[in-house]
Coordinates of C-alpha atoms and ligand atoms in Angstrom, one line a residue:
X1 CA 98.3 -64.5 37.7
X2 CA 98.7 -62.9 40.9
X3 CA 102.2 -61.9 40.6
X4 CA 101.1 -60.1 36.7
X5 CA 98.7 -58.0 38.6
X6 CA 101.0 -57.1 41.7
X7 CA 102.9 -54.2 40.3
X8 CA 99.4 -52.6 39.0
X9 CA 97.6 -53.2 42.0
X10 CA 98.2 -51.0 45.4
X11 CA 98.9 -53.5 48.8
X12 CA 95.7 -54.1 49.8
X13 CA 97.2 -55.7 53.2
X14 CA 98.0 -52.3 54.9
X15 CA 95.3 -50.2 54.0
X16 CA 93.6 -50.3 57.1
X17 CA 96.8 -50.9 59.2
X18 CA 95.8 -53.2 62.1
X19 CA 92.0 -52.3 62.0
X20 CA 89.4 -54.8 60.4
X21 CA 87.1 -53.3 58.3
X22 CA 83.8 -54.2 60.0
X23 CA 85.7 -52.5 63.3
X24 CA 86.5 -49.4 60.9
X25 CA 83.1 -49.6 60.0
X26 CA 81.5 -49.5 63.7
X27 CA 84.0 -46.9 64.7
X28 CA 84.8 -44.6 62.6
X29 CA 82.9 -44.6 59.2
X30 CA 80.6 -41.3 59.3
X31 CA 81.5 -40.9 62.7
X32 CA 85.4 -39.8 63.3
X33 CA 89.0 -39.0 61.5
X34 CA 91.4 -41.7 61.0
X35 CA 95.0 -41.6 60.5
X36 CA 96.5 -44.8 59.3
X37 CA 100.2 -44.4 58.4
X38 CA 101.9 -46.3 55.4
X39 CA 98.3 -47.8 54.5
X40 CA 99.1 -47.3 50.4
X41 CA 103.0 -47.7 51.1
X42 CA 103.5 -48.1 47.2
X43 CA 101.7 -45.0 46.0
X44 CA 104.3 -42.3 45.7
X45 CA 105.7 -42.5 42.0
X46 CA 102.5 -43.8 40.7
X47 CA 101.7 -40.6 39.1
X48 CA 104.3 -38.1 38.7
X49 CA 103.4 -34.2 39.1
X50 CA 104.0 -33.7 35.2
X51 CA 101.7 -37.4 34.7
X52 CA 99.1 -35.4 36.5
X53 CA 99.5 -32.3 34.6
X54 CA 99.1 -34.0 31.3
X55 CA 95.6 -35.2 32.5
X56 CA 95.2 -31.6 32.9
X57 CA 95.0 -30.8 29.2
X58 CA 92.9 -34.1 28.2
X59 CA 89.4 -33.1 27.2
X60 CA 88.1 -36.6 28.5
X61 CA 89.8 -35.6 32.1
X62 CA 87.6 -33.4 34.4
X63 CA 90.5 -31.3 36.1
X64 CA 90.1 -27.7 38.3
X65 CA 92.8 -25.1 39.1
X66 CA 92.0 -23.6 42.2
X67 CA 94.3 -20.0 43.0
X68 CA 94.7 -18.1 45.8
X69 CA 96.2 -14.8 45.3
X70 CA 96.1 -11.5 47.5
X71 CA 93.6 -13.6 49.9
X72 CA 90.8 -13.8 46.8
X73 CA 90.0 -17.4 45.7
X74 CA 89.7 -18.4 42.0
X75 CA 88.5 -21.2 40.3
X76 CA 89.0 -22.3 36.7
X77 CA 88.2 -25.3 34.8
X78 CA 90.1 -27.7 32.4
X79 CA 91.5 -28.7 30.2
X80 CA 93.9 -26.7 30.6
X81 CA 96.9 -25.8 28.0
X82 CA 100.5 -27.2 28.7
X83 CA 102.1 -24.4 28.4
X84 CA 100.1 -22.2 31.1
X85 CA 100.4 -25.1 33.7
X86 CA 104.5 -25.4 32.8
X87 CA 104.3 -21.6 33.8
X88 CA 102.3 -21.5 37.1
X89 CA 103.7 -19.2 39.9
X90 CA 105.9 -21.0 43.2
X91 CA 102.8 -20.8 45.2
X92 CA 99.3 -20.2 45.7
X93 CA 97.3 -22.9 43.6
X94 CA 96.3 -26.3 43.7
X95 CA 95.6 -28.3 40.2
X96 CA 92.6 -31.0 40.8
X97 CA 91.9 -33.9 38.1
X98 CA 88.7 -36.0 39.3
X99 CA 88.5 -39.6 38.3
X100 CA 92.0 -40.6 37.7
X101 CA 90.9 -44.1 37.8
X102 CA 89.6 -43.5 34.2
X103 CA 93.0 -43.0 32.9
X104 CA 95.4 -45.0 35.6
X105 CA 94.6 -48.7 36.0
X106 CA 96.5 -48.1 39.7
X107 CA 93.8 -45.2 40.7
X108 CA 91.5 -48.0 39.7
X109 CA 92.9 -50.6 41.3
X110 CA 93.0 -48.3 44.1
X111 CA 89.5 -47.1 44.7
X112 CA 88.4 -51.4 44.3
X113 CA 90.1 -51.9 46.9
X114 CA 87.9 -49.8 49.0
X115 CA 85.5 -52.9 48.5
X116 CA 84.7 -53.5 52.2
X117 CA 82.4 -50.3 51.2
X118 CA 80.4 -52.0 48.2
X119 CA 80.9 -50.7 44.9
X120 CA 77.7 -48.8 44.6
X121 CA 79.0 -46.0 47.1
X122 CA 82.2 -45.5 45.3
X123 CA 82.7 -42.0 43.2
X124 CA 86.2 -41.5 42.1
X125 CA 89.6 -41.2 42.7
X126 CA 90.9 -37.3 43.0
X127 CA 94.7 -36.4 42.3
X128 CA 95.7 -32.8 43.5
X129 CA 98.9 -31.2 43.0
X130 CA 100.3 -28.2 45.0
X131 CA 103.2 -26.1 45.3
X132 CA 104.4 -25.8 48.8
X133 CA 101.8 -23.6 51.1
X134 CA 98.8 -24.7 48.2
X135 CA 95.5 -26.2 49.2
X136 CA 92.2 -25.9 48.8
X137 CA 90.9 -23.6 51.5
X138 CA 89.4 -24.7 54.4
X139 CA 86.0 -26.5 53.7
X140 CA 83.8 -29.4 54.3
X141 CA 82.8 -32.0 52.0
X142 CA 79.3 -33.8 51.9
X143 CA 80.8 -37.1 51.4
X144 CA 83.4 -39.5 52.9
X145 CA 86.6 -39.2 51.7
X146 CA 89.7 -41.0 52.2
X147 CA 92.9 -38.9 51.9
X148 CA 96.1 -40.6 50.5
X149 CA 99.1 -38.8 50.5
X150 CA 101.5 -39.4 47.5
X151 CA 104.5 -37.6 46.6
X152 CA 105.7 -34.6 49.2
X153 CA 104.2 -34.2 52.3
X154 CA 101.2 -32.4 53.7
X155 CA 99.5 -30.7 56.8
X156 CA 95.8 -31.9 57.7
X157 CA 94.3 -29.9 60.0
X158 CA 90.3 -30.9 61.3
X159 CA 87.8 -29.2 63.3
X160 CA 84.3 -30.6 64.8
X161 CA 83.1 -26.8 64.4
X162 CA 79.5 -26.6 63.9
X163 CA 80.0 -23.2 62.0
X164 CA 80.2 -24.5 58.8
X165 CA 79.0 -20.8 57.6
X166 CA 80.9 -20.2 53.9
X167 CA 82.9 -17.5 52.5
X168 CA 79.8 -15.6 50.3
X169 CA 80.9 -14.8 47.0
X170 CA 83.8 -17.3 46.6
X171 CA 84.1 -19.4 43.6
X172 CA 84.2 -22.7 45.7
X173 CA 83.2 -23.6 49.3
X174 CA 85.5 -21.5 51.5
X175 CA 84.9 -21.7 55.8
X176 CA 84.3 -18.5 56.9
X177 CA 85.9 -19.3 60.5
X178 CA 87.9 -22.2 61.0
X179 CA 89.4 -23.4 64.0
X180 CA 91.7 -26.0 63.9
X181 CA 91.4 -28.9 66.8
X182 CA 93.9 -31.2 65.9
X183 CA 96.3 -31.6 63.1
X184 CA 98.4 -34.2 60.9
X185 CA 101.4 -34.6 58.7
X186 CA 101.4 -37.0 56.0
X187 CA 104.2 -38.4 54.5
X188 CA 104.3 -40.6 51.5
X189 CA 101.8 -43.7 51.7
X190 CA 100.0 -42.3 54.7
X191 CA 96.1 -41.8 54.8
X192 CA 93.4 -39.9 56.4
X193 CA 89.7 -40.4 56.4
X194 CA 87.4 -37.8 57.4
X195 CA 83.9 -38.4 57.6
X196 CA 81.2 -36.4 56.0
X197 CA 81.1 -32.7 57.0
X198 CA 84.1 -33.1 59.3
X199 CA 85.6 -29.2 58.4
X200 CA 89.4 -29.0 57.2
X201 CA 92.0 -28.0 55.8
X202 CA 95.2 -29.5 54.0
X203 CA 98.4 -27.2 52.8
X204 CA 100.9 -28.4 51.0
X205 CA 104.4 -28.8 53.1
X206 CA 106.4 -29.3 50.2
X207 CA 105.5 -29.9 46.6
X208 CA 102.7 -32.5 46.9
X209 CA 100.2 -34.6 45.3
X210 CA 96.7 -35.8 47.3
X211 CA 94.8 -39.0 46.0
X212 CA 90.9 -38.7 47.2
X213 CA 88.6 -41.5 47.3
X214 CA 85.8 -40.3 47.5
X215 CA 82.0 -42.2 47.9
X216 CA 78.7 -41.5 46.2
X217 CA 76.3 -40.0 48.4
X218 CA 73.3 -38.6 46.0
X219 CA 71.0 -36.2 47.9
X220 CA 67.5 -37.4 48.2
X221 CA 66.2 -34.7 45.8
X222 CA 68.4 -36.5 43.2
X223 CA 67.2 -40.0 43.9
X224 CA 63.7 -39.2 43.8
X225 CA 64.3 -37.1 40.2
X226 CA 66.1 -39.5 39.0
X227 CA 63.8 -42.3 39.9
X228 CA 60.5 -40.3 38.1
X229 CA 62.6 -40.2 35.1
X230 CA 62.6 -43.9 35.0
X231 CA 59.4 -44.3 35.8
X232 CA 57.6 -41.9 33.5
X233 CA 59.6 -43.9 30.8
X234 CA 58.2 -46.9 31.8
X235 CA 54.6 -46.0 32.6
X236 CA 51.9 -46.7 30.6
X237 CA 49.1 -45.8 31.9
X238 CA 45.6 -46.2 29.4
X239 CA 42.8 -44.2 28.6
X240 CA 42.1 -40.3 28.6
X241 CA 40.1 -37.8 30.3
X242 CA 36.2 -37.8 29.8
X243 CA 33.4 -36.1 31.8
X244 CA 30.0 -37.1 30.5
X245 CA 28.4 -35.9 33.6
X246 CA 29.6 -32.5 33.2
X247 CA 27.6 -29.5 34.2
X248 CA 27.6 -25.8 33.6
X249 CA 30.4 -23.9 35.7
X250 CA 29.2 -21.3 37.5
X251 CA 32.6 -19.7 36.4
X252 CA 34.6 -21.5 33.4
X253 CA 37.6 -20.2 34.3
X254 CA 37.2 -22.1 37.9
X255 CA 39.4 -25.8 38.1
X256 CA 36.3 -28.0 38.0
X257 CA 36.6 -30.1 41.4
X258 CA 35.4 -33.4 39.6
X259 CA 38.4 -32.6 37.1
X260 CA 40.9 -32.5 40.6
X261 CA 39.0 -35.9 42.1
X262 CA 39.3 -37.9 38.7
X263 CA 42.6 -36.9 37.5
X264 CA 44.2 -37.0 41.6
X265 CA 42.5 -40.3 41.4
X266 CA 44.5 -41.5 37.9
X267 CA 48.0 -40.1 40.0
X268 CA 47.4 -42.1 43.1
X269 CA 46.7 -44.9 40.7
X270 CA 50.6 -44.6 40.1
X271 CA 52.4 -48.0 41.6
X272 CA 55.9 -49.0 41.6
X273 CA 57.2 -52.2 43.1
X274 CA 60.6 -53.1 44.3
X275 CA 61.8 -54.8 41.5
X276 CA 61.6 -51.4 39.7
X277 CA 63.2 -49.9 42.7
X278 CA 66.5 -52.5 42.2
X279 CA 66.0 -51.9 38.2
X280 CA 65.9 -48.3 38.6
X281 CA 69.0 -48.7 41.2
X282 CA 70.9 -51.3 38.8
X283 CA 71.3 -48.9 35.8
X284 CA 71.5 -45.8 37.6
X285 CA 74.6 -46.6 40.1
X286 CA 76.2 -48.3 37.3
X287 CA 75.5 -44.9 34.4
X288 CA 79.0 -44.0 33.5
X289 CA 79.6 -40.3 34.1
X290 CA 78.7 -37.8 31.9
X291 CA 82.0 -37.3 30.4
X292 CA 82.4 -41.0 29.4
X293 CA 82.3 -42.3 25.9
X294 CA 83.3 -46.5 25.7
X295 CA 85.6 -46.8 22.6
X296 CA 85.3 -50.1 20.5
X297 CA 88.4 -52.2 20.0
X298 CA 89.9 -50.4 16.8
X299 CA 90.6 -53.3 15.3
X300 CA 88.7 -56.1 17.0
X301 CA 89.4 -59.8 17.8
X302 CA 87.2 -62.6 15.9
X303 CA 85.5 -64.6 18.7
X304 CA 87.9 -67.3 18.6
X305 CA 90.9 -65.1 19.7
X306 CA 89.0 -63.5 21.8
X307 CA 88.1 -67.0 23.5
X308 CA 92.1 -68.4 23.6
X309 CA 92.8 -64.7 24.9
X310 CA 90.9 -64.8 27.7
X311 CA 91.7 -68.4 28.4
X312 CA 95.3 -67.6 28.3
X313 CA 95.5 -64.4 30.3
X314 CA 92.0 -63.5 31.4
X315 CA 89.5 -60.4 31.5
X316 CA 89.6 -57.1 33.0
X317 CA 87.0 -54.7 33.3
X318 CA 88.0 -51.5 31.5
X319 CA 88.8 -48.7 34.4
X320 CA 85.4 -47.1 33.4
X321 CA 83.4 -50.0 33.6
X322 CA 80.6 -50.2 36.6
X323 CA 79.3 -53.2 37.1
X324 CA 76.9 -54.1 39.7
X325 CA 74.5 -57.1 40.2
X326 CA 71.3 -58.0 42.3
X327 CA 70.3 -61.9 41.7
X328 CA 70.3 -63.2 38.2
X329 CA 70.3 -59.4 37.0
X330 CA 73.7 -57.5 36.4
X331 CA 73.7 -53.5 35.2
X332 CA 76.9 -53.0 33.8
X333 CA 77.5 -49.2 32.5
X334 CA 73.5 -48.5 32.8
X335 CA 71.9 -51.4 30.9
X336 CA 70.8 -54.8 32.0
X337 CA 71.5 -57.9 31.5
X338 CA 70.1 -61.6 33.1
X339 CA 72.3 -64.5 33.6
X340 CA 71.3 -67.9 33.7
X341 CA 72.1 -69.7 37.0
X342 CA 74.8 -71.6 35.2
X343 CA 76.8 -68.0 34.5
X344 CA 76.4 -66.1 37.5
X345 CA 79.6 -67.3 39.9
X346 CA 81.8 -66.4 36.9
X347 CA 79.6 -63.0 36.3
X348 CA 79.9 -62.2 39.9
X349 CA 83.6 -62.9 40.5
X350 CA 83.9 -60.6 37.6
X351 CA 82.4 -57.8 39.4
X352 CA 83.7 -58.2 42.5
X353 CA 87.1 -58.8 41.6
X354 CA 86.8 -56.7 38.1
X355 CA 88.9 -59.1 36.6
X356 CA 88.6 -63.0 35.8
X357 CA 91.9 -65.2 35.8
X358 CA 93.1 -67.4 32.7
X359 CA 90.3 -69.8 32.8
X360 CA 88.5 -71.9 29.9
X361 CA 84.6 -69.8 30.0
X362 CA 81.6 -71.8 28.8
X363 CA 80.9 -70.7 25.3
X364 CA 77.2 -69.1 26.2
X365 CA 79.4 -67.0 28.6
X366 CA 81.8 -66.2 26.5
X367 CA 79.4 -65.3 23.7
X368 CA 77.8 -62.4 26.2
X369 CA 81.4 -61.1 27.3
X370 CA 82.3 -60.7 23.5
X371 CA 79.6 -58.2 23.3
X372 CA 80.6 -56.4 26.2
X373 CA 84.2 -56.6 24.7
X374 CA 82.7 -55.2 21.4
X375 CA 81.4 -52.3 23.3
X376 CA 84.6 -51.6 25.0
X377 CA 83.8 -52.5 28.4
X378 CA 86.1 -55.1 29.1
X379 CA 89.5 -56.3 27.7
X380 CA 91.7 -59.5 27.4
X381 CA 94.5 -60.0 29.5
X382 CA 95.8 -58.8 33.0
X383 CA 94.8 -54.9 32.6
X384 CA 98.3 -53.5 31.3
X385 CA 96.6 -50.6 29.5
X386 CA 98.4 -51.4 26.3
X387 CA 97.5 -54.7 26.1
X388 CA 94.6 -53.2 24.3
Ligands
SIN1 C1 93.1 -31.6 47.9 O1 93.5 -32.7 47.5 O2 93.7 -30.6 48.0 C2 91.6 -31.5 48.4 C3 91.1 -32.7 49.0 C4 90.0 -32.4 50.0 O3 90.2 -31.6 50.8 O4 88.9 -33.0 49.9
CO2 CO1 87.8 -31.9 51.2

């Protein structure tokens, strides 16, 4: 089993070099750049520059074309038409396709094995592309990010500024004044993290691709918005306004004060308890993005192959597939589901290893992971796309 999933999964060995991940952790997570060279040695040639352009014209991709020309930033978004990307200039732009780990099983193999972060935090898996001089522009991003080099080779440069003041007017987030403190080359397999708000800049040496993994860090504003939607679709909250100790206003068109006491009174009344809080947390770290539509199997198995399938060759979550879990409840692409004591090893090695190895599954078990087949959240077999 191991050896099936070894060419589709990145060396998971090296990707922190010599560090442990707690020490990363303590050290350097929010806190300070680290370079760690060869940490995805096998990454180059995992998606070629025209691969990456082809997700470029995919309406189920999210991709960007960034251009600098005559010192005036542009920004454009996808998808883009073949022919216009086949066509763009020797220099100045840098083509961006966010969640690549939708479309490669390796990006998705990749951003897993972030997993000494849990999966909650993880975002995506960014690909750039970028003729040589290309980039971004210098900026700072609100979220961790690790940056892997792929093919070509590319010039990090990092500043501790605290003038993170941005160019007014531009397109995307543009420093105004950057000055560079210390700088980096990245070859092939080589990686950089740069904590949150850490300014800097990366241009393009030669022709290059940049894999991102980026982490989920929702502003409080959306947490709290997002948590009164749920709530208001839960409440129910009985009866309905009465006075029948009103009295004449001395000017009707005055908010009564009894009406501000009674009805502050029915908002206060409001209560929430934790196990709302891990509900509300369950489906909403595990919503699929926006752009993501599960397809059905087009021509499904009966529940009988479906059952020697996964015996034989076992289950993979599909790339898109979030699944989290919190005791007997797991929220797999928003919804809930509880598993009986009896099912929640297998239900947990399933969503921490996103995969389950050739193994004979209890038939309640299996019954529930049909469904989720069904729906087009997981698959038989090792997670070779086309064994679909
Ligand atoms: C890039 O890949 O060019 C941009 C990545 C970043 O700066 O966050
Ligand atoms: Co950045």
């Amino acid at each position: 089993m191991k050896n099936q999933h070894k060419e589709l999964r990145p060396d998971h060995g090296t990707l922190l070099g010599e560090l442990e991940p707690g020490d990363f952790l303590r050290d350097y997570w929010h806190k300070k750049p680290l370079l760690i060279r060869q940490a995805v040695p096998d990454i180059a040639g995992r998606l070629s520059p025209a691969g990456l352009r082809q997700l470029a014209t995919r309406e189920d991709c999210e991709s960007r074309l960034v251009r600098h020309l005559r010192g005036r930033w542009s920004l454009d978004y996808g998808p883009f038409r073949a022919d216009m990307l086949a066509r763009l200039p020797q220099r100045g732009w840098s083509l961006l396709v966010s969640s690549v780990d939708h479309h490669l099983p390796y990006a998705a193999a990749l951003l897993h094995s972030f997993g000494f972060v849990p999966y909650a935090r993880l975002d995506d898996v960014m690909v750039s592309l970028a003729p040589p001089g290309g980039g971004v522009g210098p900026h700072f991003d609100s979220y961790d990010v690790f940056l892997i080099q792929g093919h070509g080779t590319r010039r990090w440069e990092v500043s501790e500024q605290d003038d993170l003041e941005l160019v007014e007017d531009a397109p995307l987030r543009i420093l105004k004044r950057f000055t560079p403190q210390q700088s980096w080359v990245l070859e092939p397999g080589d990686m950089l993290y740069l904590p949150p708000r850490l300014a800097h800049n990366g241009v393009a040496l030669s022709e290059c691709m940049t894999w991102s993994v980026g982490f989920r860090a929702p502003s409080h504003q959306e947490i709290a918005s997002a948590f009164l939607d749920y709530l208001q679709e839960k409440l129910q909250i009985e009866g309905r306004y009465a006075d029948p100790d009103l009295q004449v206003p001395r000017h009707p068109a005055a908010l009564p004060v009894a009406m501000i006491e009674r009805l502050g009174a029915i908002i206060d009344s409001i209560r929430w308890s934790r196990r709302d809080i891990v509900d509300f947390l369950g489906r909403y770290l595990s919503e699929p993005k926006p752009n993501v539509f599960f397809e059905p199997p087009r021509r499904p198995l009966r529940l009988e192959r479906f059952a020697e399938k996964a015996g034989a060759h076992g289950l993979h979550l599909d790339p898109r597939t979030r699944l989290l879990f919190h005791g007997p409840s797991f929220y797999i692409n928003g919804e809930r589901l509880v598993f009986p004591p009896g099912q929640r090893r297998l239900m947990r090695k399933l969503a921490d290893q996103r995969a389950l190895p050739p193994m004979p599954l209890p038939d309640d078990l299996l019954a529930v992971l049909y469904e989720m087949y069904k729906a087009g959240y997981l698959w038989p077999g090792t997670g070779v796309p086309s064994a679909k």
